CSV table of C-alpha atoms and ligand atoms in Angstrom, one decimal:
chain,number,residue,atom,x,y,z
A,2,MET,CA,27.7,164.1,-95.6
A,3,ALA,CA,25.9,166.9,-97.3
A,4,ASP,CA,27.6,168.3,-100.5
A,5,LYS,CA,26.0,171.8,-100.1
A,6,ALA,CA,24.7,174.2,-97.6
A,7,ILE,CA,21.4,176.0,-98.0
A,8,ILE,CA,20.5,179.4,-96.7
A,9,THR,CA,16.9,180.3,-96.7
A,10,ILE,CA,16.0,184.0,-96.8
A,11,ASP,CA,12.4,185.2,-97.2
A,12,ASP,CA,11.4,181.6,-98.3
A,13,LYS,CA,14.1,181.6,-101.0
A,14,ASN,CA,16.9,179.0,-100.8
A,15,PHE,CA,20.4,179.8,-101.8
A,16,GLU,CA,22.8,176.8,-102.2
A,17,MET,CA,26.5,176.9,-101.5
A,18,PRO,CA,28.8,173.9,-102.3
A,19,ILE,CA,30.6,172.4,-99.3
A,20,ILE,CA,34.4,172.2,-99.3
A,21,LYS,CA,36.0,169.4,-97.2
A,22,GLY,CA,39.7,169.6,-96.5
A,23,SER,CA,42.1,166.7,-96.5
A,24,GLU,CA,42.2,166.7,-92.7
A,25,GLY,CA,38.5,167.3,-92.3
A,26,ASP,CA,38.2,171.1,-92.4
A,27,LEU,CA,34.7,172.0,-93.5
A,28,GLY,CA,33.5,175.2,-95.2
A,29,PHE,CA,31.0,176.3,-97.8
A,30,ASN,CA,31.8,178.4,-100.8
A,31,ILE,CA,30.0,181.7,-100.7
A,32,GLY,CA,31.6,183.0,-103.9
A,33,LYS,CA,28.3,183.4,-105.7
A,34,LEU,CA,26.2,184.4,-102.6
A,35,ARG,CA,26.0,188.1,-103.4
A,36,ASP,CA,25.2,187.7,-107.1
A,37,ASP,CA,22.5,185.1,-106.2
A,38,SER,CA,21.0,186.7,-103.1
A,39,GLY,CA,22.3,190.3,-102.8
A,40,TYR,CA,23.7,189.3,-99.4
A,41,ILE,CA,27.3,189.2,-98.2
A,42,THR,CA,28.7,187.6,-95.1
A,43,TYR,CA,30.0,189.7,-92.2
A,44,ASP,CA,32.9,188.4,-90.0
A,45,VAL,CA,35.1,191.1,-88.4
A,46,GLY,CA,38.6,189.7,-87.9
A,47,TYR,CA,37.7,186.7,-90.2
A,48,LYS,CA,37.1,184.4,-87.1
A,49,SER,CA,35.0,182.1,-89.2
A,50,THR,CA,36.1,182.9,-92.7
A,51,GLY,CA,38.6,181.0,-94.9
A,52,SER,CA,40.5,183.1,-97.5
A,53,CYS,CA,42.0,180.2,-99.5
A,54,THR,CA,42.7,176.6,-99.8
A,55,SER,CA,46.3,175.7,-98.9
A,56,LYS,CA,48.6,172.7,-98.9
A,57,ILE,CA,51.4,174.3,-96.8
A,58,THR,CA,50.4,174.1,-93.1
A,59,PHE,CA,47.7,172.3,-91.1
A,60,LEU,CA,46.7,173.4,-87.7
A,61,ASP,CA,44.2,171.7,-85.4
A,62,GLY,CA,43.6,174.3,-82.7
A,63,GLU,CA,41.5,172.1,-80.5
A,64,GLU,CA,44.1,169.3,-80.5
A,65,GLY,CA,47.1,171.5,-80.5
A,66,ILE,CA,48.5,170.0,-83.8
A,67,LEU,CA,50.8,171.8,-86.2
A,68,ARG,CA,52.2,170.2,-89.4
A,69,HIS,CA,54.0,171.5,-92.4
A,70,ARG,CA,53.3,169.7,-95.7
A,71,GLY,CA,52.1,166.8,-93.6
A,72,TYR,CA,55.2,166.5,-91.3
A,73,SER,CA,54.7,167.2,-87.5
A,74,ILE,CA,56.3,170.2,-86.0
A,75,GLU,CA,57.8,167.9,-83.4
A,76,ASP,CA,59.7,165.9,-86.0
A,77,LEU,CA,60.8,168.9,-88.0
A,78,ALA,CA,62.0,170.8,-85.0
A,79,SER,CA,64.0,167.9,-83.7
A,80,LYS,CA,65.3,166.4,-86.9
A,81,CYS,CA,65.8,169.1,-89.5
A,82,SER,CA,67.9,172.2,-90.2
A,83,PHE,CA,66.0,175.4,-90.8
A,84,LEU,CA,67.0,175.4,-94.4
A,85,GLU,CA,65.6,171.9,-94.9
A,86,VAL,CA,62.2,173.1,-93.4
A,87,SER,CA,62.3,176.3,-95.6
A,88,TYR,CA,62.8,174.1,-98.7
A,89,LEU,CA,59.9,171.9,-97.6
A,90,LEU,CA,57.6,174.9,-97.1
A,91,ILE,CA,58.5,176.5,-100.4
A,92,HIS,CA,58.9,173.4,-102.7
A,93,GLY,CA,56.4,171.1,-101.0
A,94,GLU,CA,58.8,168.2,-100.3
A,95,LEU,CA,61.7,167.5,-97.9
A,96,PRO,CA,64.9,167.9,-100.0
A,97,ASN,CA,67.1,164.8,-100.7
A,98,LYS,CA,70.8,165.3,-100.1
A,99,GLU,CA,71.6,166.5,-103.6
A,100,GLN,CA,68.7,169.0,-103.6
A,101,LEU,CA,69.7,170.3,-100.1
A,102,ASP,CA,73.3,170.7,-101.1
A,103,ASN,CA,72.4,172.6,-104.3
A,104,TYR,CA,69.8,174.7,-102.3
A,105,THR,CA,72.4,175.5,-99.7
A,106,LYS,CA,75.1,176.3,-102.2
A,107,THR,CA,72.9,178.5,-104.3
A,108,ILE,CA,71.8,180.5,-101.2
A,109,SER,CA,75.4,180.9,-100.1
A,110,LYS,CA,76.2,182.7,-103.4
A,111,HIS,CA,73.6,185.5,-102.6
A,112,THR,CA,74.3,186.5,-99.0
A,113,LEU,CA,75.8,189.9,-99.7
A,114,VAL,CA,73.5,192.9,-99.9
A,115,HIS,CA,74.1,196.2,-101.9
A,116,GLU,CA,76.3,198.6,-99.9
A,117,ASP,CA,73.6,201.3,-100.3
A,118,VAL,CA,71.5,199.4,-97.7
A,119,LYS,CA,73.8,201.1,-95.2
A,120,LEU,CA,72.6,204.5,-96.4
A,121,VAL,CA,69.1,203.6,-95.4
A,122,LEU,CA,70.1,202.2,-92.1
A,123,ASN,CA,72.3,205.2,-91.4
A,124,ALA,CA,69.3,207.5,-92.1
A,125,TYR,CA,67.7,205.9,-89.0
A,126,PRO,CA,68.5,206.8,-85.4
A,127,THR,CA,70.5,203.9,-83.9
A,128,GLY,CA,67.7,203.5,-81.3
A,129,ALA,CA,64.9,203.2,-83.9
A,130,HIS,CA,62.9,200.0,-83.5
A,131,PRO,CA,64.6,197.3,-85.6
A,132,MET,CA,61.3,196.2,-87.2
A,133,GLY,CA,60.9,199.7,-88.8
A,134,LYS,CA,64.4,199.3,-90.2
A,135,LEU,CA,63.6,195.8,-91.5
A,136,MET,CA,60.5,197.0,-93.3
A,137,ALA,CA,62.5,199.7,-95.0
A,138,VAL,CA,65.5,197.7,-96.1
A,139,MET,CA,63.2,194.8,-97.3
A,140,SER,CA,61.2,197.3,-99.4
A,141,MET,CA,64.5,198.7,-100.7
A,142,MET,CA,65.5,195.3,-102.0
A,143,SER,CA,63.1,195.6,-105.0
A,144,SER,CA,65.0,198.7,-106.2
A,145,PHE,CA,68.2,196.7,-106.6
A,146,TYR,CA,66.5,194.0,-108.6
A,147,PRO,CA,64.1,195.7,-111.1
A,148,ASP,CA,63.8,192.3,-112.8
A,149,SER,CA,61.9,191.2,-109.7
A,150,LEU,CA,59.2,193.8,-110.0
A,151,ASN,CA,56.9,191.8,-112.3
A,152,PRO,CA,55.8,188.8,-110.4
A,153,HIS,CA,54.7,187.1,-113.6
A,154,ARG,CA,58.2,186.8,-114.9
A,155,SER,CA,59.6,183.3,-115.6
A,156,GLU,CA,59.7,180.7,-112.9
A,157,GLY,CA,63.4,181.1,-112.9
A,158,ASP,CA,63.2,184.8,-112.1
A,159,ILE,CA,60.8,184.1,-109.2
A,160,GLN,CA,63.1,181.4,-107.9
A,161,LEU,CA,66.0,183.8,-108.1
A,162,THR,CA,64.0,186.3,-106.0
A,163,ILE,CA,63.2,183.6,-103.5
A,164,THR,CA,66.9,182.6,-103.3
A,165,ARG,CA,67.9,186.3,-102.8
A,166,LEU,CA,65.4,186.7,-100.1
A,167,MET,CA,66.4,183.6,-98.2
A,168,ALA,CA,70.1,184.5,-98.6
A,169,LYS,CA,69.9,188.2,-97.7
A,170,MET,CA,67.5,188.1,-94.8
A,171,PRO,CA,70.1,187.0,-92.2
A,172,THR,CA,72.5,189.6,-93.5
A,173,LEU,CA,69.8,192.4,-93.3
A,174,CYS,CA,68.8,191.2,-89.8
A,175,SER,CA,72.4,191.2,-88.5
A,176,MET,CA,73.1,194.6,-90.1
A,177,ILE,CA,70.1,196.0,-88.3
A,178,TYR,CA,71.4,194.7,-85.0
A,179,LYS,CA,74.9,196.0,-85.6
A,180,HIS,CA,73.5,199.4,-86.6
A,181,SER,CA,71.4,199.5,-83.3
A,182,ILE,CA,74.6,199.2,-81.2
A,183,GLY,CA,76.8,201.4,-83.5
A,184,HIS,CA,79.1,198.6,-84.6
A,185,PRO,CA,80.3,197.9,-88.1
A,186,MET,CA,78.6,195.1,-90.0
A,187,VAL,CA,80.2,191.7,-90.2
A,188,TYR,CA,80.1,190.4,-93.7
A,189,PRO,CA,78.7,186.9,-94.5
A,190,ASP,CA,81.0,183.9,-94.2
A,191,ASN,CA,79.7,181.4,-96.7
A,192,SER,CA,81.9,178.7,-95.4
A,193,LEU,CA,79.4,178.5,-92.4
A,194,ASN,CA,76.0,177.0,-92.3
A,195,TYR,CA,72.9,179.3,-92.5
A,196,VAL,CA,72.4,179.7,-88.7
A,197,GLU,CA,76.0,179.9,-87.8
A,198,ASN,CA,76.6,182.5,-90.5
A,199,TYR,CA,73.7,184.6,-89.0
A,200,LEU,CA,75.1,184.3,-85.5
A,201,LYS,CA,78.6,185.2,-86.6
A,202,MET,CA,77.3,188.3,-88.5
A,203,THR,CA,75.3,189.2,-85.4
A,204,PHE,CA,77.6,188.5,-82.5
A,205,GLY,CA,81.0,188.3,-84.3
A,206,HIS,CA,83.4,191.2,-84.7
A,207,VAL,CA,85.3,192.3,-87.8
A,208,THR,CA,88.6,191.8,-86.0
A,209,GLU,CA,88.1,188.7,-84.0
A,210,PRO,CA,87.5,184.9,-84.7
A,211,PHE,CA,84.0,183.7,-83.8
A,212,ASP,CA,83.4,180.5,-82.0
A,213,CYS,CA,79.8,179.5,-82.2
A,214,ASP,CA,78.5,177.7,-79.2
A,215,PRO,CA,76.7,174.5,-80.5
A,216,VAL,CA,74.0,174.9,-77.8
A,217,ILE,CA,73.2,178.4,-79.1
A,218,MET,CA,73.3,177.3,-82.8
A,219,ASP,CA,71.0,174.3,-82.1
A,220,ALA,CA,68.6,176.5,-80.1
A,221,MET,CA,68.5,179.2,-82.9
A,222,ASN,CA,67.9,176.5,-85.5
A,223,LYS,CA,65.0,175.1,-83.5
A,224,LEU,CA,63.5,178.6,-82.9
A,225,LEU,CA,63.6,179.5,-86.6
A,226,ILE,CA,61.9,176.3,-87.5
A,227,LEU,CA,59.2,176.8,-84.9
A,228,HIS,CA,58.4,180.3,-86.4
A,229,ALA,CA,58.6,179.2,-90.0
A,230,ASP,CA,54.9,179.2,-91.0
A,231,HIS,CA,51.5,179.2,-89.3
A,232,GLU,CA,48.9,179.1,-92.1
A,233,GLN,CA,46.7,182.2,-92.5
A,234,ASN,CA,47.9,184.3,-89.6
A,235,CYS,CA,47.7,188.1,-89.8
A,236,SER,CA,51.1,188.6,-91.5
A,237,ALA,CA,50.8,185.6,-93.9
A,238,SER,CA,47.4,186.9,-94.9
A,239,THR,CA,48.9,190.3,-95.4
A,240,VAL,CA,51.6,188.9,-97.7
A,241,ARG,CA,48.9,187.1,-99.7
A,242,MET,CA,46.7,190.2,-99.8
A,243,VAL,CA,49.5,192.5,-101.0
A,244,GLY,CA,50.8,189.8,-103.5
A,245,SER,CA,47.3,189.4,-104.9
A,246,SER,CA,47.6,192.9,-106.4
A,247,HIS,CA,50.6,191.6,-108.3
A,248,ALA,CA,53.0,193.6,-106.1
A,249,ASN,CA,56.5,192.1,-106.2
A,250,LEU,CA,57.6,189.6,-103.5
A,251,TYR,CA,59.9,192.1,-101.7
A,252,ALA,CA,57.0,194.6,-101.3
A,253,SER,CA,54.7,191.7,-100.1
A,254,ILE,CA,57.3,190.5,-97.5
A,255,SER,CA,57.8,194.1,-96.3
A,256,ALA,CA,54.0,194.3,-95.7
A,257,GLY,CA,54.2,191.0,-93.8
A,258,ILE,CA,57.0,192.5,-91.6
A,259,ALA,CA,54.7,195.5,-90.9
A,260,ALA,CA,51.8,193.2,-89.8
A,261,LEU,CA,54.1,191.0,-87.7
A,262,TRP,CA,55.4,194.1,-85.7
A,263,GLY,CA,52.0,194.4,-84.0
A,264,PRO,CA,52.0,193.5,-80.2
A,265,LEU,CA,49.0,191.2,-80.8
A,266,HIS,CA,51.0,189.2,-83.3
A,267,GLY,CA,54.8,188.9,-83.7
A,268,GLY,CA,55.4,191.9,-81.4
A,269,ALA,CA,54.1,189.8,-78.5
A,270,ASN,CA,57.5,188.2,-77.9
A,271,GLN,CA,59.0,191.6,-77.0
A,272,MET,CA,55.9,192.4,-74.9
A,273,VAL,CA,56.2,189.2,-73.0
A,274,LEU,CA,59.7,190.0,-71.8
A,275,GLU,CA,58.7,193.5,-70.9
A,276,MET,CA,55.7,192.1,-69.0
A,277,LEU,CA,57.9,189.6,-67.1
A,278,GLU,CA,60.4,192.4,-66.3
A,279,GLU,CA,57.5,194.6,-65.0
A,280,ILE,CA,56.2,191.8,-62.8
A,281,LYS,CA,59.7,191.1,-61.5
A,282,ALA,CA,60.2,194.8,-60.7
A,283,ASP,CA,56.9,194.8,-58.9
A,284,GLY,CA,58.2,192.1,-56.6
A,285,GLY,CA,57.3,189.0,-58.8
A,286,ASP,CA,53.7,188.9,-57.5
A,287,CYS,CA,52.2,186.6,-60.1
A,288,VAL,CA,48.8,186.3,-58.4
A,289,LYS,CA,48.5,190.1,-58.6
A,290,ALA,CA,49.5,190.0,-62.3
A,291,MET,CA,46.9,187.4,-63.1
A,292,GLU,CA,44.2,189.5,-61.4
A,293,ARG,CA,45.2,192.4,-63.6
A,294,ALA,CA,45.1,190.2,-66.7
A,295,LYS,CA,41.5,189.3,-65.9
A,296,ASP,CA,40.4,192.8,-65.2
A,297,LYS,CA,39.2,194.3,-68.5
A,298,ASN,CA,39.7,197.8,-67.1
A,299,SER,CA,43.4,197.2,-66.2
A,300,GLY,CA,44.7,197.6,-69.8
A,301,PHE,CA,47.0,194.7,-68.9
A,302,ARG,CA,47.0,191.5,-70.9
A,303,LEU,CA,48.9,188.3,-70.2
A,304,MET,CA,51.1,188.6,-73.3
A,305,GLY,CA,52.1,185.3,-74.8
A,306,PHE,CA,48.8,183.8,-73.8
A,307,GLY,CA,45.8,183.1,-75.9
A,308,HIS,CA,45.5,182.4,-79.6
A,309,ARG,CA,42.9,182.8,-82.4
A,310,VAL,CA,43.3,179.2,-83.5
A,311,TYR,CA,44.8,177.2,-80.6
A,312,LYS,CA,42.3,176.4,-77.9
A,313,ASN,CA,44.8,174.0,-76.4
A,314,PHE,CA,48.5,174.2,-75.9
A,315,ASP,CA,50.4,175.8,-78.8
A,316,PRO,CA,52.7,172.8,-79.7
A,317,ARG,CA,55.5,175.3,-80.4
A,318,ALA,CA,55.2,176.7,-76.8
A,319,LYS,CA,55.7,173.2,-75.4
A,320,ILE,CA,58.8,172.6,-77.5
A,321,ILE,CA,60.2,176.1,-76.6
A,322,LYS,CA,59.5,175.6,-72.9
A,323,VAL,CA,61.6,172.4,-72.9
A,324,ALA,CA,64.3,174.1,-75.0
A,325,CYS,CA,64.3,177.0,-72.5
A,326,ASP,CA,65.2,174.8,-69.6
A,327,ASN,CA,67.9,173.0,-71.7
A,328,VAL,CA,69.5,176.1,-73.1
A,329,LEU,CA,69.6,178.0,-69.8
A,330,ASN,CA,71.0,175.0,-68.0
A,331,LYS,CA,73.7,174.4,-70.6
A,332,LEU,CA,74.6,178.1,-70.7
A,333,GLY,CA,74.6,178.2,-66.9
A,334,VAL,CA,72.0,181.0,-67.0
A,335,ASN,CA,69.6,181.3,-64.1
A,336,ASP,CA,66.9,183.7,-65.3
A,337,PRO,CA,64.3,184.6,-62.7
A,338,LEU,CA,62.0,185.6,-65.6
A,339,LEU,CA,61.7,181.9,-66.5
A,340,ASP,CA,60.5,181.1,-63.0
A,341,ILE,CA,58.0,183.9,-63.2
A,342,ALA,CA,56.8,182.7,-66.6
A,343,LYS,CA,56.3,179.2,-65.2
A,344,GLN,CA,54.4,180.5,-62.2
A,345,LEU,CA,52.1,182.5,-64.4
A,346,GLU,CA,51.5,179.4,-66.6
A,347,GLU,CA,50.8,177.3,-63.6
A,348,ILE,CA,48.3,179.8,-62.1
A,349,ALA,CA,46.6,180.4,-65.5
A,350,LEU,CA,46.1,176.7,-66.2
A,351,LYS,CA,44.0,176.4,-63.0
A,352,ASP,CA,42.1,179.7,-63.3
A,353,ASP,CA,38.5,179.6,-64.5
A,354,TYR,CA,39.0,182.8,-66.5
A,355,PHE,CA,41.7,181.3,-68.6
A,356,ILE,CA,40.1,177.8,-68.7
A,357,GLU,CA,36.7,179.1,-69.9
A,358,ARG,CA,38.4,181.2,-72.6
A,359,LYS,CA,40.8,178.4,-73.5
A,360,LEU,CA,43.8,180.6,-73.1
A,361,TYR,CA,47.1,178.7,-73.2
A,362,PRO,CA,50.7,179.8,-73.7
A,363,ASN,CA,51.5,180.5,-77.3
A,364,VAL,CA,54.7,180.5,-79.3
A,365,ASP,CA,55.7,183.9,-77.9
A,366,PHE,CA,55.4,183.1,-74.2
A,367,TYR,CA,58.8,181.4,-73.7
A,368,SER,CA,60.7,182.4,-76.9
A,369,GLY,CA,61.8,185.7,-75.5
A,370,ILE,CA,63.5,184.1,-72.5
A,371,ILE,CA,65.6,182.0,-74.8
A,372,TYR,CA,66.4,184.9,-77.2
A,373,LYS,CA,67.6,186.9,-74.1
A,374,ALA,CA,69.8,184.0,-73.0
A,375,LEU,CA,71.3,183.8,-76.5
A,376,GLY,CA,72.3,187.4,-76.1
A,377,PHE,CA,69.6,189.2,-78.2
A,378,PRO,CA,68.2,192.5,-76.9
A,379,THR,CA,64.4,192.6,-76.5
A,380,GLN,CA,63.8,194.9,-79.4
A,381,MET,CA,65.4,192.3,-81.8
A,382,PHE,CA,63.0,189.5,-80.8
A,383,THR,CA,60.4,190.3,-83.5
A,384,VAL,CA,63.1,190.6,-86.1
A,385,LEU,CA,64.1,187.0,-85.2
A,386,PHE,CA,60.4,186.0,-85.6
A,387,ALA,CA,60.5,187.5,-89.1
A,388,LEU,CA,63.8,185.7,-89.9
A,389,GLY,CA,62.1,182.4,-89.1
A,390,ARG,CA,58.7,183.3,-90.8
A,391,LEU,CA,60.3,184.3,-94.1
A,392,PRO,CA,60.0,180.9,-95.8
A,393,GLY,CA,56.4,180.6,-94.7
A,394,TRP,CA,55.6,184.0,-96.2
A,395,ILE,CA,57.4,183.1,-99.4
A,396,ALA,CA,55.5,179.8,-99.6
A,397,GLN,CA,52.2,181.5,-99.0
A,398,TRP,CA,52.9,184.2,-101.6
A,399,LYS,CA,54.0,181.5,-104.1
A,400,GLU,CA,50.9,179.4,-103.5
A,401,MET,CA,48.6,182.4,-104.1
A,402,ARG,CA,50.5,183.2,-107.3
A,403,ASP,CA,50.6,179.7,-108.6
A,404,ASN,CA,46.9,179.4,-108.0
A,405,ASN,CA,46.3,182.6,-110.0
A,406,GLU,CA,44.1,183.9,-107.1
A,407,PRO,CA,42.2,187.1,-107.9
A,408,ILE,CA,43.0,190.4,-106.2
A,409,SER,CA,41.7,190.3,-102.6
A,410,ARG,CA,39.0,192.9,-102.1
A,411,PRO,CA,36.6,192.3,-99.3
A,412,ARG,CA,33.1,193.9,-99.2
A,413,GLN,CA,31.6,195.9,-96.3
A,414,ILE,CA,28.3,196.8,-94.6
A,415,TYR,CA,28.0,200.6,-94.8
A,416,VAL,CA,26.5,202.1,-91.7
A,417,GLY,CA,27.3,205.8,-92.4
A,418,GLU,CA,25.1,208.7,-93.4
A,419,PRO,CA,22.5,208.4,-96.1
A,420,LEU,CA,22.7,210.9,-99.0
A,421,ARG,CA,22.8,214.5,-97.7
A,422,SER,CA,22.6,217.9,-99.4
A,423,PHE,CA,25.9,219.7,-99.7
A,424,ILE,CA,26.5,222.6,-97.2
A,425,ASN,CA,28.7,225.5,-98.4
A,426,LEU,CA,31.6,226.5,-96.1
A,427,SER,CA,30.0,229.8,-95.3
A,428,ASP,CA,26.8,228.0,-94.2
A,429,ARG,CA,28.5,225.4,-91.9
A,430,LYS,CA,28.0,225.9,-88.2
B,511,LIG,C1,51.0,185.0,-82.7
B,511,LIG,O1,47.4,183.7,-85.8
B,511,LIG,C2,48.6,183.1,-85.6
B,511,LIG,O2,48.9,182.0,-86.0
B,511,LIG,C3,49.7,184.0,-84.9
B,511,LIG,C4,50.9,183.3,-84.5
B,511,LIG,C5,51.8,182.9,-85.7
B,511,LIG,O3,52.6,182.0,-85.5
B,511,LIG,O4,51.7,183.6,-86.7
B,511,LIG,O5,50.6,182.1,-83.7
B,511,LIG,C6,51.8,184.2,-83.7
B,511,LIG,O6,50.7,186.1,-83.0
B,511,LIG,C7,50.7,184.5,-81.4
B,511,LIG,C8,49.8,185.4,-80.5
B,511,LIG,C9,50.7,186.5,-79.9
B,511,LIG,N1,49.8,187.5,-79.2
B,511,LIG,C10,49.7,187.6,-77.9
B,511,LIG,O7,50.3,186.8,-77.1
B,511,LIG,C11,48.9,188.8,-77.3
B,511,LIG,C12,48.0,188.3,-76.2
B,511,LIG,N2,47.0,187.5,-76.7
B,511,LIG,C13,45.8,188.1,-77.2
B,511,LIG,O8,45.8,189.5,-77.3
B,511,LIG,C14,44.8,187.3,-77.9
B,511,LIG,O9,44.7,186.1,-77.3
B,511,LIG,C15,45.1,187.1,-79.4
B,511,LIG,C16,45.3,188.4,-80.1
B,511,LIG,C17,46.3,186.2,-79.6
B,511,LIG,C18,43.8,186.3,-80.0
B,511,LIG,O10,42.8,187.3,-79.9
B,511,LIG,P1,41.3,186.8,-80.4
B,511,LIG,O11,41.3,185.5,-81.0
B,511,LIG,O12,40.7,188.0,-81.1
B,511,LIG,O13,40.6,186.6,-78.9
B,511,LIG,P2,40.0,187.8,-78.1
B,511,LIG,O14,40.9,189.0,-78.0
B,511,LIG,O15,38.6,188.1,-78.6
B,511,LIG,O16,39.9,187.1,-76.7
B,511,LIG,C19,38.9,186.3,-76.3
B,511,LIG,C20,38.7,186.5,-74.8
B,511,LIG,C21,38.4,187.9,-74.4
B,511,LIG,O17,37.7,188.0,-73.2
B,511,LIG,P3,36.1,188.2,-73.3
B,511,LIG,O18,35.8,189.4,-74.1
B,511,LIG,O19,35.5,186.9,-74.0
B,511,LIG,O20,35.7,188.3,-71.9
B,511,LIG,O21,39.9,186.1,-74.1
B,511,LIG,C22,40.5,187.3,-73.5
B,511,LIG,C23,39.8,188.5,-74.1
B,511,LIG,O22,39.8,189.6,-73.3
B,511,LIG,N3,41.9,187.2,-73.7
B,511,LIG,C24,42.8,187.5,-72.8
B,511,LIG,C25,44.1,187.2,-73.5
B,511,LIG,N4,43.8,186.8,-74.7
B,511,LIG,C26,42.5,186.8,-74.9
B,511,LIG,N5,42.7,188.0,-71.6
B,511,LIG,C27,43.9,188.2,-70.9
B,511,LIG,N6,45.1,187.9,-71.4
B,511,LIG,C28,45.3,187.5,-72.7
B,511,LIG,N7,46.4,187.3,-73.3
C-alpha cells in the first residue's frame, strides 16, 4: 500500500503522507499542503475531513459497527453499567472491581451543586427549553471552581473537575426538570446507584419514599450507554474545538450542549416525537408522511432517519428498538406512536428514495418513545442525550488536551468583494 499521496498541480507534485488507522481508516496528512503549494482543501461540513486521530470510539458506517475502546456497543449496552462505560471512555480500560468501587464512591461524594444554581434556574421562565437552562448552569459551574479554569493544572485537578462533572450532571438535569414543573428539587441520595439516584431526583418527591422500577432503571442505564460517545460528531467536535483554545472543561461542555441542542443533532429525538404526534393527529397516514419527507419543497424531514456516517442501520437504533418493545410491554404501555414509527421504518426500508440515499433509522428514531414511556416530557429528551454523552465529551476533551493539539482554526476560501474605495456616508446612495 502506498505510503504517500501525490497531488499534481501545474506539473508540480505535492506529497502528503498517508495515515492508516488501526481498523483500516485511510487518510492523508495535508498539514503542510498550504505552505508547500499555496492551496488549502475545501470541505463544507467536513464530510471527507478528519480533525484528529482518536482511540476512543470506532465507527464503521457502511457495516453499522460501533465500538468504544475496542468493545462492541452490543456488549457494553447489555453487560455494563453506565458508570463502567464512562470509566472506559475516560480512562481507556474497563475498570476492575476495586477501580469501579473507588470511582463510584468518589463520584458519590460530589453530587451536590452550589445552592446558587437555583438563582440561575429561577431567573428562567419555568417553560424555557431545558437545554438553554442546562447550557447556563453548566457554564456557571466554572465560577464555583476557579481552580478548574486553567486546563493545564495538575492531572489531579483535571481529574477532580471530571469527577465533579460526572457527579453533578444528574443533579443539574433533575433540577432543570423540577424547575420546569415548578416543584422543589430532590437532593441526591448517595446510597443509590448513579441511575437510580438520577431517577429519584427526577421523579421522586421531597416528602415521599421512591421505589425505582427495575425495568425503568435498566432501560435508563442502557439509553445512557447508547448515547455515551460517537467519535467526532457535531457536539464532540465542538467540545474539542472550544477546548483547543485552552478554555476550561465546564465551558467546553457547555458549548457541546449548545451544539447538541440543534434539531439535526441531539435535538432530533424531541423532533421525532413531535413528528410522530403530528402524523398521529393527521390520521396516522404514514404513506402521506413519507411522500412529504421525499418532497424537498415540503420542509418536512423524516426526523430520526439518516446519518452523516451510518449508511446502514445505526446499531444503537437496533438495540433501542428492541428495548422499546420490552419496556412498553413490561410497563403495560401501548403507545400508538411506536406503531407509527415501525410503519414509517417499514415503508422507508423499501422506498427507493431512502434506499438510494442509504437513509436508515438513527439513535434518535426510537429513543423518544422510550423516554416518553419512562415518564419524561418531550422537551427533556435532549437533556437526557446530554446526560449520556457527557463522558464521551469529557474523553474527547481529555484526549485533545493530552495530545497537546494546537488551537483549531480552519482556513476559508474568500469569495467576497475585492478591494474597494471608501464611500463617505454623505455620498452613499
Ligand atoms: C445524531 O454525527 C453523529 O454521530 C450524530 C449522532 C451522535 O450520536 O452524536 O449520531 C446523533 O445527531 C443523529 C442524527 C439526528 N438527526 C436527525 O435525525 C435529523 C434528520 N436527519 C438529517 O437531517 C440528516 O440525515 C443528517 C443531518 C443526520 C445527516 O445529514 P447529511 O449527512 O448532511 O446528509 P444530507 O442532509 O446531505 O442528506 C443527503 C440526502 C439529501 O437528499 P439529496 O439532496 O441528496 O437529494 O438525503 C436526504 C437529503 O435531503 N435526507 C433526508 C433525510 N436525511 C437526509 N431526506 C428526508 N428525511 C431525512 N431524515
